[in-house]
């Protein structure tokens, strides 16, 4: 039997050069909706778990308390605005599956690399996961590039793994292990 992990928020919060990773707040709702409506994003990130700001917050909190998922907003360190999000879904055997998205206007600056890198390192050190994996569609080149920049190792193609709008989608399984993560950064 698997015992649910205690998914407390990172304390102190994980910080990058220009952002902090913090819990979702109701004020993020409009920006998060707009983010999910961007066609280049919507294909690859899950929709918000509810239709209004307070219910979204409640759902993310429920996932966390149940030990199923930790969701963090990438918030601008200056004005706290929503820049994107990172999340880890906890599976069996101390395996976590990470995801990441950055609003279109803030891409190409290294925010995703830094934010997801911080989360992965925290998962494999503080949280104690043994393996972090990321599933990236074979046709999602920015996502594949992100995985490569972070040192995740491609392990193979999961054929026809996701349902797409027109056809099923092949997905590349990537992983990084506890003893492969740099603990000193
Ligand atoms: C995948 C996604 C998060 C990548 O965003 P991104 O902006 O390309 O990634 P980064 O913020 O790390 O930026 C990397 C780029 O910034 C450049 N860069 C500038 N400063 C940098 C720094 N300090 N560190 C790393 N890269 C830096 C890199 O050279 C790279 O440029 P390039 O794409 O021309 O090679 C983004 O495309 C996205 O949100 N897509 C929709 C959701 C999605 O597909 N998620 C993936 C599934 S996990």
mmCIF file of N, CA and C in Angstrom, residues 6-7 26 42 50 88 98 111-112 119 124 136 143 155:
data_model
loop_
_atom_site.group_PDB
_atom_site.id
_atom_site.type_symbol
_atom_site.label_atom_id
_atom_site.label_comp_id
_atom_site.label_asym_id
_atom_site.label_seq_id
_atom_site.Cartn_x
_atom_site.Cartn_y
_atom_site.Cartn_z
ATOM 1 N N UNK A 6 3.177 13.951 2.309
ATOM 2 C CA UNK A 6 2.719 15.226 2.848
ATOM 3 C C UNK A 6 3.248 16.318 1.921
ATOM 4 N N UNK A 7 2.351 16.960 1.197
ATOM 5 C CA UNK A 7 2.779 17.936 0.194
ATOM 6 C C UNK A 7 2.669 19.351 0.748
ATOM 7 N N UNK A 26 -6.607 33.597 -5.834
ATOM 8 C CA UNK A 26 -7.786 33.932 -6.649
ATOM 9 C C UNK A 26 -7.482 35.038 -7.664
ATOM 10 N N UNK A 42 -2.799 25.630 -24.851
ATOM 11 C CA UNK A 42 -3.934 24.777 -24.481
ATOM 12 C C UNK A 42 -3.705 23.314 -24.864
ATOM 13 N N UNK A 50 -11.548 24.157 -12.256
ATOM 14 C CA UNK A 50 -12.890 24.653 -11.927
ATOM 15 C C UNK A 50 -13.131 25.938 -12.721
ATOM 16 N N UNK A 88 3.717 19.351 -9.964
ATOM 17 C CA UNK A 88 4.177 17.960 -9.907
ATOM 18 C C UNK A 88 3.006 17.096 -9.443
ATOM 19 N N UNK A 98 6.239 16.071 -13.698
ATOM 20 C CA UNK A 98 6.204 17.528 -13.683
ATOM 21 C C UNK A 98 5.648 18.094 -14.979
ATOM 22 N N UNK A 111 12.867 31.627 -18.026
ATOM 23 C CA UNK A 111 12.017 31.509 -16.825
ATOM 24 C C UNK A 111 11.577 30.055 -16.620
ATOM 25 N N UNK A 112 11.143 29.418 -17.692
ATOM 26 C CA UNK A 112 10.670 28.028 -17.557
ATOM 27 C C UNK A 112 11.799 27.114 -17.100
ATOM 28 N N UNK A 119 11.856 23.361 -9.157
ATOM 29 C CA UNK A 119 10.860 22.402 -8.667
ATOM 30 C C UNK A 119 11.415 20.975 -8.697
ATOM 31 N N UNK A 124 13.373 16.136 -5.731
ATOM 32 C CA UNK A 124 14.316 15.028 -5.571
ATOM 33 C C UNK A 124 15.156 15.163 -4.303
ATOM 34 N N UNK A 136 6.434 14.608 -22.803
ATOM 35 C CA UNK A 136 6.369 15.731 -23.740
ATOM 36 C C UNK A 136 5.993 15.196 -25.120
ATOM 37 N N UNK A 143 8.833 22.204 -25.638
ATOM 38 C CA UNK A 143 8.795 21.327 -24.469
ATOM 39 C C UNK A 143 9.959 20.346 -24.463
ATOM 40 N N UNK A 155 13.668 8.575 -22.604
ATOM 41 C CA UNK A 155 13.696 7.126 -22.384
ATOM 42 C C UNK A 155 12.982 6.338 -23.478
#
